[in-house]
Coordinates of C-alpha atoms in Angstrom, one line a residue:
Chain A
X9 CA 25.4 27.0 -22.8
X10 CA 24.0 25.3 -25.8
X11 CA 22.9 22.1 -24.0
X12 CA 19.2 21.7 -24.2
X13 CA 17.3 21.0 -21.0
X14 CA 15.6 18.0 -22.7
X15 CA 16.9 16.4 -25.8
X16 CA 15.2 13.5 -27.5
X17 CA 16.6 11.8 -30.6
X18 CA 14.7 8.9 -32.2
X19 CA 13.0 7.9 -28.9
X20 CA 11.0 4.8 -29.3
X21 CA 8.8 2.9 -26.8
X22 CA 7.5 -0.6 -27.5
X23 CA 5.3 -2.4 -25.0
X24 CA 5.0 -6.0 -26.2
X25 CA 4.1 -5.7 -29.9
X26 CA 2.6 -2.2 -29.6
X27 CA 4.6 0.8 -30.7
X28 CA 3.7 3.6 -28.3
X29 CA 6.4 6.0 -29.4
X30 CA 7.7 5.8 -33.0
X31 CA 10.8 7.9 -33.1
X32 CA 10.5 11.3 -31.2
X33 CA 13.0 14.0 -32.2
X34 CA 12.4 17.0 -29.9
X35 CA 14.2 19.4 -27.6
X36 CA 13.2 21.8 -24.9
X37 CA 15.4 24.8 -23.9
X38 CA 16.1 26.2 -20.5
X39 CA 13.2 28.3 -19.3
X40 CA 10.9 27.2 -22.0
X41 CA 7.3 26.2 -21.4
X42 CA 6.1 23.6 -23.8
X43 CA 2.8 21.8 -23.9
X44 CA 2.2 18.4 -25.4
X45 CA -1.2 18.1 -27.0
X46 CA -3.0 15.5 -29.1
X47 CA -5.6 12.8 -28.9
X48 CA -5.5 10.2 -26.1
X49 CA -3.3 7.3 -26.9
X50 CA -1.0 9.4 -28.9
X51 CA 1.9 8.8 -26.6
X52 CA 2.1 12.2 -24.8
X53 CA 2.0 10.8 -21.3
X54 CA 4.4 8.0 -22.2
X55 CA 6.9 10.4 -23.6
X56 CA 6.6 12.6 -20.5
X57 CA 7.2 9.6 -18.2
X58 CA 10.2 8.6 -20.3
X59 CA 11.8 11.9 -19.4
X60 CA 12.2 11.0 -15.7
X61 CA 12.6 7.3 -16.5
X62 CA 9.4 6.2 -14.9
X63 CA 9.0 4.5 -18.2
X64 CA 12.1 3.0 -19.9
X65 CA 12.7 3.9 -23.6
X66 CA 13.1 1.0 -26.0
X67 CA 15.4 2.8 -28.5
X68 CA 16.9 6.2 -29.2
X69 CA 18.6 8.8 -27.0
X70 CA 17.0 10.9 -24.3
X71 CA 18.9 13.4 -22.2
X72 CA 18.1 15.9 -19.5
X73 CA 20.5 18.7 -19.0
X74 CA 23.1 16.9 -21.2
X75 CA 22.9 13.6 -19.2
X76 CA 21.4 10.5 -20.7
X77 CA 18.2 9.5 -18.8
X78 CA 18.8 6.2 -16.9
X79 CA 22.2 5.6 -18.5
X80 CA 25.7 6.8 -18.2
X81 CA 27.4 7.6 -21.5
X82 CA 31.1 6.6 -21.8
X83 CA 32.3 6.9 -25.4
X84 CA 29.9 5.1 -27.6
X85 CA 28.4 3.0 -24.9
X86 CA 25.4 3.6 -22.6
X87 CA 25.7 1.9 -19.2
X88 CA 22.5 1.4 -17.4
X89 CA 22.4 3.2 -14.0
X90 CA 21.5 1.6 -10.7
X91 CA 18.2 2.3 -8.9
X92 CA 19.9 4.6 -6.5
X93 CA 21.7 6.6 -9.3
X94 CA 18.4 6.9 -11.3
X95 CA 16.7 8.1 -8.1
X96 CA 19.3 10.9 -7.7
X97 CA 18.7 12.1 -11.2
X98 CA 14.9 12.0 -10.7
X99 CA 15.3 14.2 -7.6
X100 CA 16.1 17.2 -9.8
X101 CA 13.0 16.6 -12.1
X102 CA 9.7 17.5 -10.6
X103 CA 6.6 15.6 -11.7
X104 CA 2.9 16.4 -11.2
X105 CA 0.4 13.7 -11.8
X106 CA -3.2 13.6 -13.1
X107 CA -4.4 11.9 -9.9
X108 CA -2.3 14.1 -7.6
X109 CA -0.8 11.0 -5.8
X110 CA -0.3 12.9 -2.5
X111 CA 0.9 10.5 0.2
X112 CA -2.3 9.7 1.9
X113 CA -0.9 9.0 5.4
X114 CA 0.9 12.4 5.6
X115 CA -0.3 16.0 6.1
X116 CA 0.2 18.6 3.4
X117 CA 3.4 19.8 5.1
X118 CA 4.7 16.3 5.6
X119 CA 4.1 15.5 2.0
X120 CA 6.2 18.5 1.0
X121 CA 9.2 17.9 3.4
X122 CA 9.3 14.2 2.7
X123 CA 11.6 14.6 -0.3
X124 CA 14.0 17.2 1.1
X125 CA 14.3 15.4 4.4
X126 CA 14.4 11.8 3.3
X127 CA 16.2 12.1 -0.1
X128 CA 18.2 15.3 0.2
X129 CA 18.9 14.9 3.9
X130 CA 18.0 18.5 4.7
X131 CA 17.5 19.5 8.3
X132 CA 13.8 19.1 9.1
X133 CA 13.5 22.7 10.5
X134 CA 14.9 24.2 7.3
X135 CA 12.7 21.9 5.1
X136 CA 9.6 22.9 7.1
X137 CA 10.5 26.6 6.7
X138 CA 10.7 26.3 2.9
X139 CA 7.6 24.1 2.8
X140 CA 5.6 26.8 4.5
X141 CA 6.8 29.3 2.0
X142 CA 5.8 27.0 -0.8
X143 CA 2.4 26.4 0.7
X144 CA 2.0 30.1 0.9
X145 CA 3.0 30.4 -2.8
X146 CA 0.3 28.0 -3.9
X147 CA -2.2 29.8 -1.7
X148 CA -2.6 27.1 1.0
X149 CA -0.7 28.5 3.9
X150 CA -3.5 27.6 6.3
X151 CA -3.8 24.0 5.2
X152 CA -0.4 22.6 6.3
X153 CA -1.9 20.2 8.8
X154 CA -4.6 18.9 6.5
X155 CA -4.5 15.3 5.2
X156 CA -5.1 14.8 1.4
X157 CA -8.5 13.3 2.1
X158 CA -9.5 16.6 3.7
X159 CA -8.5 18.7 0.7
X160 CA -10.4 19.4 -2.6
X161 CA -8.9 18.1 -5.8
X162 CA -7.6 21.6 -6.7
X163 CA -6.0 22.0 -3.3
X164 CA -4.4 18.5 -3.5
X165 CA -2.9 19.3 -6.9
X166 CA -1.5 22.6 -5.6
X167 CA 0.1 20.7 -2.7
X168 CA 1.5 18.2 -5.2
X169 CA 3.0 21.1 -7.1
X170 CA 4.5 22.4 -3.9
X171 CA 5.9 18.9 -3.1
X172 CA 7.6 18.8 -6.5
X173 CA 9.0 22.3 -6.1
X174 CA 10.4 21.5 -2.7
X175 CA 13.1 19.4 -4.4
X176 CA 14.2 22.6 -6.2
X177 CA 13.9 20.9 -9.6
X178 CA 15.5 22.3 -12.8
X179 CA 12.6 20.9 -14.8
X180 CA 8.9 20.3 -14.1
X181 CA 6.8 17.7 -15.8
X182 CA 3.0 18.0 -15.7
X183 CA 0.9 14.9 -16.7
X184 CA -2.6 16.2 -17.4
X185 CA -2.6 18.2 -14.1
X186 CA -6.1 19.4 -14.4
X187 CA -7.9 16.5 -16.1
X188 CA -9.1 14.9 -12.9
X189 CA -10.4 18.2 -11.5
X190 CA -13.9 19.6 -11.3
X191 CA -14.2 22.4 -13.9
X192 CA -14.4 25.2 -11.3
X193 CA -11.2 24.0 -9.7
X194 CA -9.1 24.0 -12.9
X195 CA -8.4 27.7 -12.7
X196 CA -6.6 27.7 -9.3
X197 CA -4.2 25.1 -10.5
X198 CA -3.5 26.8 -13.8
X199 CA -2.9 30.0 -12.0
X200 CA -0.1 28.4 -9.9
X201 CA 1.4 27.0 -13.1
X202 CA 1.3 30.4 -14.8
X203 CA 3.1 31.8 -11.8
X204 CA 5.8 29.1 -12.2
X205 CA 6.1 29.9 -15.9
X206 CA 6.5 33.6 -15.2
X207 CA 9.3 32.8 -12.7
X208 CA 11.3 31.1 -15.5
X209 CA 10.8 27.4 -14.7
X210 CA 11.3 25.0 -17.5
X211 CA 8.0 23.1 -17.9
X212 CA 6.6 20.4 -20.1
X213 CA 2.9 20.1 -19.8
X214 CA 0.7 17.3 -21.2
X215 CA -2.7 19.0 -21.3
X216 CA -6.1 19.3 -22.8
X217 CA -6.4 22.9 -21.7
X218 CA -5.9 24.6 -25.1
X219 CA -6.4 28.0 -23.6
X220 CA -3.4 27.4 -21.3
X221 CA -1.3 26.1 -24.2
X222 CA -2.1 29.1 -26.3
X223 CA -1.7 31.7 -23.6
X224 CA 1.3 30.5 -21.6
X225 CA 3.4 28.2 -23.7
X226 CA 6.4 29.2 -25.8
X227 CA 5.8 26.2 -28.0
X228 CA 3.2 23.6 -28.6
X229 CA 3.9 20.1 -29.8
X230 CA 1.1 18.1 -31.4
X231 CA 1.4 14.4 -31.1
X232 CA -0.5 11.7 -32.9
X233 CA 0.0 7.9 -33.1
X234 CA 3.5 8.0 -31.4
X235 CA 4.9 10.8 -33.5
X236 CA 5.5 14.4 -33.0
X237 CA 3.5 15.8 -35.9
X238 CA 3.8 19.5 -35.4
X239 CA 6.0 21.6 -33.2
X240 CA 5.9 25.4 -33.1
X241 CA 4.7 28.6 -31.4
X242 CA 1.0 28.3 -30.3
X243 CA -0.1 30.9 -32.8
X244 CA 1.4 28.8 -35.7
X245 CA 0.2 25.4 -34.5
X246 CA -3.3 26.5 -33.6
X247 CA -3.7 29.1 -36.3
X248 CA -2.2 27.4 -39.3
X249 CA -1.9 23.6 -38.7
X250 CA 0.1 22.0 -41.5
X251 CA -1.0 18.4 -41.1
X252 CA -4.4 16.9 -41.8
X253 CA -4.4 15.1 -38.5
X254 CA -3.8 18.3 -36.5
X255 CA -6.5 20.1 -38.4
X256 CA -9.0 17.2 -37.7
X257 CA -8.0 17.2 -34.0
X258 CA -8.5 21.0 -33.6
X259 CA -11.8 20.9 -35.5
X260 CA -13.0 18.3 -33.0
X261 CA -12.0 20.1 -29.8
X262 CA -11.9 23.9 -30.5
Chain B
X8 CA -18.6 32.3 -2.3
X9 CA -20.0 28.8 -2.3
X10 CA -21.0 28.6 1.3
X11 CA -23.3 31.6 1.4
X12 CA -26.1 30.3 -0.9
X13 CA -25.8 26.9 0.9
X14 CA -26.4 28.6 4.2
X15 CA -29.3 30.5 2.8
X16 CA -31.1 27.3 1.6
X17 CA -30.5 25.7 5.0
X18 CA -31.7 28.7 6.8
X19 CA -35.0 28.8 4.9
X20 CA -35.7 25.1 5.2
X21 CA -34.7 25.2 8.9
X22 CA -37.2 28.0 9.5
X23 CA -40.3 26.2 8.0
X24 CA -41.2 23.8 10.8
X25 CA -41.3 26.8 13.1
X26 CA -44.1 28.4 11.0
X27 CA -47.3 27.1 12.6
X28 CA -49.5 27.8 9.6
X29 CA -47.5 25.3 7.4
X30 CA -47.6 22.3 9.8
X31 CA -50.8 20.3 10.2
X32 CA -51.7 20.6 13.8
X33 CA -53.0 17.0 14.2
X34 CA -49.7 15.5 13.1
X35 CA -48.1 16.0 16.5
X36 CA -50.8 14.0 18.3
X37 CA -50.7 10.9 16.1
X38 CA -49.1 7.9 17.8
X39 CA -47.3 5.1 15.9
X40 CA -48.3 1.6 17.2
X41 CA -45.8 -1.1 16.2
X42 CA -47.3 -4.4 15.0
X43 CA -47.1 -7.1 17.7
X44 CA -47.2 -10.7 16.8
X45 CA -48.8 -13.2 19.2
X46 CA -45.8 -15.5 18.6
X47 CA -43.2 -13.0 19.5
X48 CA -42.4 -14.7 22.8
X49 CA -41.7 -18.0 21.2
X50 CA -38.1 -17.6 19.9
X51 CA -36.7 -16.2 23.2
X52 CA -38.5 -19.0 25.0
X53 CA -36.8 -21.7 22.8
X54 CA -33.4 -20.1 23.3
X55 CA -33.8 -20.0 27.1
X56 CA -35.0 -23.7 27.2
X57 CA -31.9 -24.7 25.2
X58 CA -29.6 -22.7 27.4
X59 CA -31.0 -24.3 30.5
X60 CA -30.7 -27.7 29.0
X61 CA -27.0 -27.0 28.2
X62 CA -26.5 -25.6 31.7
X63 CA -28.0 -28.7 33.3
X64 CA -26.1 -31.2 31.1
X65 CA -22.7 -29.5 31.5
X66 CA -22.4 -27.5 34.6
X67 CA -24.5 -29.7 36.9
X68 CA -23.2 -33.0 35.3
X69 CA -21.0 -34.6 37.9
X70 CA -19.0 -36.5 35.2
X71 CA -17.5 -33.1 34.1
X72 CA -15.7 -33.0 37.4
X73 CA -15.6 -29.2 37.7
X74 CA -13.9 -29.4 41.1
X75 CA -11.0 -31.2 39.5
X76 CA -10.9 -28.7 36.6
X77 CA -10.6 -26.0 39.2
X78 CA -7.8 -27.7 41.0
X79 CA -5.8 -28.2 37.9
X80 CA -6.4 -24.8 36.4
X81 CA -3.4 -23.2 38.1
X82 CA -1.2 -26.3 38.6
X83 CA 2.5 -25.6 37.8
X84 CA 2.6 -28.1 34.9
X85 CA -0.4 -26.5 33.2
X86 CA 1.0 -23.0 33.8
X87 CA 4.4 -23.9 32.3
X88 CA 2.6 -25.4 29.3
X89 CA 0.6 -22.2 29.0
X90 CA 3.8 -20.2 29.0
X91 CA 5.2 -22.4 26.3
X92 CA 2.0 -22.0 24.2
X93 CA 2.1 -18.2 24.6
X94 CA 5.9 -17.9 23.9
X95 CA 5.6 -20.1 20.8
X96 CA 2.7 -18.0 19.5
X97 CA 4.6 -14.8 19.9
X98 CA 7.9 -16.1 18.5
X99 CA 6.3 -17.8 15.5
X100 CA 4.0 -14.8 14.7
X101 CA 6.9 -12.3 14.8
X102 CA 9.0 -14.6 12.6
X103 CA 6.1 -15.2 10.3
X104 CA 5.3 -11.5 9.9
X105 CA 8.9 -10.7 9.0
X106 CA 9.1 -13.7 6.6
X107 CA 5.7 -12.6 5.1
X108 CA 7.0 -9.0 4.4
X109 CA 10.2 -10.3 2.9
X110 CA 8.3 -12.8 0.7
X111 CA 5.7 -10.2 -0.3
X112 CA 8.4 -7.8 -1.5
X113 CA 10.1 -10.8 -3.3
X114 CA 6.8 -11.5 -5.0
X115 CA 6.8 -8.0 -6.5
X116 CA 10.4 -8.3 -7.8
X117 CA 11.1 -7.8 -11.4
X118 CA 13.6 -10.7 -11.4
X119 CA 11.6 -13.9 -12.2
X120 CA 13.9 -16.1 -10.2
X121 CA 13.2 -14.0 -7.0
X122 CA 9.5 -13.8 -7.5
X123 CA 9.4 -17.4 -8.6
X124 CA 11.2 -18.6 -5.4
X125 CA 8.6 -16.8 -3.3
X126 CA 5.7 -18.3 -5.4
X127 CA 7.1 -21.8 -5.0
X128 CA 7.6 -21.2 -1.2
X129 CA 4.0 -20.1 -0.8
X130 CA 2.7 -22.9 -3.0
X131 CA 4.6 -25.5 -0.9
X132 CA 3.8 -24.3 2.6
X133 CA 0.1 -23.5 1.9
X134 CA -0.3 -26.7 -0.1
X135 CA 0.8 -29.1 2.7
X136 CA -0.9 -29.6 6.0
X137 CA 0.8 -28.0 8.9
X138 CA 0.6 -31.2 11.0
X139 CA 2.6 -33.0 8.3
X140 CA 5.1 -30.2 8.1
X141 CA 5.7 -30.4 11.9
X142 CA 6.3 -34.1 11.9
X143 CA 8.5 -33.6 8.9
X144 CA 10.7 -31.1 10.7
X145 CA 10.7 -33.3 13.8
X146 CA 12.1 -36.1 11.7
X147 CA 14.6 -34.0 9.8
X148 CA 17.5 -36.1 11.0
X149 CA 16.2 -39.0 9.0
X150 CA 16.7 -37.0 5.8
X151 CA 19.8 -35.1 6.8
X152 CA 21.8 -36.7 9.6
X153 CA 24.3 -33.8 9.5
X154 CA 23.6 -30.2 8.7
X155 CA 26.5 -28.2 7.3
X156 CA 27.2 -24.9 5.7
X157 CA 29.2 -24.8 2.4
X158 CA 29.0 -24.5 -1.3
X159 CA 26.5 -26.7 -3.1
X160 CA 28.4 -29.7 -4.6
X161 CA 31.5 -28.1 -3.2
X162 CA 33.4 -28.0 0.1
X163 CA 31.6 -28.0 3.5
X164 CA 32.8 -25.5 6.1
X165 CA 31.2 -26.8 9.3
X166 CA 28.5 -29.2 10.2
X167 CA 26.4 -30.2 13.2
X168 CA 24.4 -33.3 14.1
X169 CA 20.8 -32.7 13.2
X170 CA 19.4 -34.4 16.3
X171 CA 21.4 -31.9 18.4
X172 CA 20.2 -28.9 16.5
X173 CA 16.6 -29.8 15.8
X174 CA 15.0 -30.2 19.2
X175 CA 11.2 -30.5 19.5
X176 CA 11.2 -26.7 20.2
X177 CA 13.2 -25.9 17.1
X178 CA 11.1 -28.2 15.0
X179 CA 7.9 -26.6 16.3
X180 CA 9.4 -23.1 15.7
X181 CA 10.5 -23.9 12.2
X182 CA 7.3 -25.6 11.2
X183 CA 4.9 -23.0 12.6
X184 CA 6.8 -19.9 11.5
X185 CA 7.7 -21.1 8.0
X186 CA 4.1 -22.0 7.5
X187 CA 2.9 -18.7 8.9
X188 CA 5.3 -16.8 6.6
X189 CA 3.5 -18.2 3.6
X190 CA 0.1 -17.0 4.9
X191 CA 1.4 -13.6 6.0
X192 CA 3.0 -13.2 2.6
X193 CA -0.4 -13.3 0.9
X194 CA -1.8 -10.9 3.5
X195 CA 1.0 -8.4 3.0
X196 CA 0.9 -8.8 -0.8
X197 CA -2.9 -8.0 -0.8
X198 CA -2.2 -5.0 1.5
X199 CA 0.5 -3.7 -0.7
X200 CA -1.6 -4.1 -3.9
X201 CA -4.5 -2.2 -2.3
X202 CA -2.3 0.9 -2.2
X203 CA -2.7 2.9 -5.4
X204 CA 0.4 2.4 -7.7
X205 CA 0.5 6.2 -8.1
X206 CA 1.8 6.4 -4.6
X207 CA 5.0 4.6 -5.5
X208 CA 5.4 6.6 -8.7
X209 CA 5.1 9.8 -6.8
X210 CA 7.6 8.6 -4.2
X211 CA 10.1 7.7 -7.0
X212 CA 9.4 11.1 -8.8
X213 CA 10.8 12.9 -5.7
X214 CA 14.0 10.8 -5.9
X215 CA 13.2 7.8 -3.6
X216 CA 14.7 4.4 -4.3
X217 CA 12.5 1.4 -4.7
X218 CA 13.2 0.3 -1.2
X219 CA 12.7 3.7 0.5
X220 CA 9.4 4.2 -1.4
X221 CA 8.3 0.8 -0.1
X222 CA 9.2 1.5 3.5
X223 CA 8.2 5.1 3.8
X224 CA 5.2 5.4 1.5
X225 CA 3.7 2.1 0.5
X226 CA 3.9 -0.1 3.6
X227 CA 2.6 2.5 6.0
X228 CA -0.5 2.9 3.8
X229 CA -0.9 -0.9 3.5
X230 CA -1.1 -1.3 7.3
X231 CA -4.8 -0.7 7.7
X232 CA -5.3 -3.6 5.2
X233 CA -2.6 -5.8 6.8
X234 CA -3.3 -5.5 10.6
X235 CA -6.9 -6.8 10.9
X236 CA -6.1 -10.2 9.1
X237 CA -2.9 -10.4 11.1
X238 CA -4.9 -10.3 14.2
X239 CA -6.9 -13.2 12.9
X240 CA -3.7 -15.1 12.1
X241 CA -2.5 -14.5 15.7
X242 CA -5.6 -16.1 17.1
X243 CA -5.3 -18.9 14.7
X244 CA -1.7 -19.4 15.6
X245 CA -2.5 -19.6 19.3
X246 CA -4.8 -22.5 18.6
X247 CA -2.5 -24.0 16.0
X248 CA 0.4 -24.4 18.5
X249 CA -1.6 -27.2 20.1
X250 CA -0.5 -29.3 17.2
X251 CA 3.1 -29.3 18.5
X252 CA 1.9 -31.8 21.2
X253 CA 2.4 -34.5 18.5
X254 CA 6.1 -33.8 18.5
X255 CA 6.4 -34.0 22.3
X256 CA 6.8 -30.3 23.0
X257 CA 5.3 -29.5 26.3
X258 CA 2.8 -26.8 25.4
X259 CA -0.6 -26.4 27.1
X260 CA -2.2 -29.4 25.5
X261 CA 0.8 -31.7 25.9
X262 CA 1.1 -30.8 29.6
X263 CA -2.6 -31.7 30.1
X264 CA -2.0 -34.9 28.2
X265 CA 1.0 -35.7 30.4
X266 CA -1.2 -35.4 33.5
X267 CA -4.2 -37.4 32.3
X268 CA -2.0 -40.2 30.9
X269 CA -1.1 -40.8 34.6
X270 CA -4.5 -40.2 36.3
X271 CA -6.9 -40.9 33.4
X272 CA -8.9 -37.7 34.2
X273 CA -9.1 -37.0 30.4
X274 CA -12.1 -34.8 30.3
X275 CA -11.4 -32.5 33.2
X276 CA -7.9 -31.8 31.9
X277 CA -9.1 -31.1 28.4
X278 CA -11.6 -28.7 29.9
X279 CA -8.7 -27.0 31.7
X280 CA -7.1 -26.6 28.2
X281 CA -10.3 -25.3 26.7
X282 CA -10.7 -22.7 29.6
X283 CA -7.2 -21.4 29.0
X284 CA -7.5 -21.3 25.2
X285 CA -10.9 -19.5 25.4
X286 CA -9.4 -17.0 27.9
X287 CA -6.4 -16.2 25.7
X288 CA -8.4 -16.0 22.4
X289 CA -10.9 -13.7 24.2
X290 CA -8.2 -11.4 25.3
X291 CA -6.7 -11.4 21.8
X292 CA -10.1 -10.7 20.3
X293 CA -10.6 -7.7 22.5
X294 CA -7.2 -6.4 21.5
X295 CA -7.9 -7.0 17.8
X296 CA -11.2 -5.2 18.1
X297 CA -9.3 -2.2 19.6
X298 CA -6.7 -2.1 16.8
X299 CA -9.4 -2.4 14.1
X300 CA -11.4 0.5 15.6
X301 CA -8.2 2.5 15.8
X302 CA -7.5 2.0 12.1
X303 CA -11.1 2.6 10.9
X304 CA -11.3 5.8 12.9
X305 CA -8.0 7.6 12.4
X306 CA -7.6 6.4 8.8
X307 CA -6.0 9.0 6.7
X308 CA -4.3 6.6 4.2
X309 CA -5.6 3.5 2.6
X310 CA -8.2 4.3 0.0
X311 CA -7.3 6.1 -3.2
X312 CA -6.1 9.6 -2.5
X313 CA -8.2 12.3 -4.0
X314 CA -11.7 12.6 -2.6
X315 CA -14.4 13.7 -5.1
X316 CA -13.7 10.8 -7.5

């Protein structure tokens, strides 16, 4: 199949008078791991949030797995979907947030089964079974009864990844997953993400971890001022940046 | 790997008091003597004098007619008034809470006409005195002699005489619960906005609709912020129901008034009311304290998730 997992054509986002995204043309293939890098305020997170419609785009075309995000295409018209229809589409896209956003009133296990049981209507026993496997996979098998406030940042983020995986997504979005973590906890989260990448998950990662981008990602996209300035394999983008802005950015952070 | 050095440090510092050579031997025999003011007996003395004065002027004052108070305390008329007060409190609080949740959710709506309606509702009911509202509802028939259901400016389907529908009880119920809804809306809104917005985003990212995210994720975590002020509102409502005596609904106060308008024992009957109100608010205060302790102890939700920030 030649359908891209994510396809963006001329995606723009305007908030009041401010242009956040100024025409993004981009695609991600099945099984690809792509990281979005760039200075803060460059629109990386906004673009990521557009992909699962947490943020609405102002213009352009954005599709996941061949289906327009938030709209239904019939001929040349895009019909806006209802809240319930958008929710169904979101269920197949996992998202991991910078601030974890685990449900504070639920244990780790309850956090993970909430989506499968409430949204997908899976039997609770089956959901619990899979949740335990997922907790084991992220190395937290013994923490199923712990509340988020009893877990470290790294543990919370790993539970958050398990919660997203429980919906059996075809695409995982990571919004600066390690930025809110103490330095010594970054590694455990990156390890889980590396495992996911090795299993063939399609992943888009907004990150400041250049080591992760260089080592794991198939491609790196450098964004600046609402545009995608450079896209390519990490060796090319890091080793031989074409644009002045990318060179200046790497000079500052590497 | 982290715990081992930590234990080591604790172990060493824990061992040091046990080493006799390190500790100055005289330190154990020094006694701390608190400073004692010669005037320290004065404040309690004043308080006791005032208390005795109050005791003499109230409890041993024959004009308070405590014997009469005792005889009316459990009279059938008073007790039925008490039942009305309690029933009205419960009914109006339940309706008020439901209204408050609905209005708070409306306030957060993206549709300006929906949030605008809620804002105007709250503005009106918080901006006019409850006593005026009660009298207003009581006199609704003067404004709308017939109430009917139909299409605005169009046909009417059925109607009813307002005086038949709006009894004093209905007027009291409408006035108190509509007013309470406005106050509860503000409490619920504040509770919802104290839950981190990331919670709703996370809920939607796993495929929840707006409504399900609100019911399953946001509202449960807003509860610790909503319940304590709701307890206050309940206590306030209990006392506020005494206002319905002006529209001739036989609550506790009105029942007392009905008795003293015949026998002129105004003060003893007002004291009967006070005793009952104090008793009921005391019970509610104890319950409220229990609930608040429950939420401050077993609180897993509430504050921003992600300790260490």
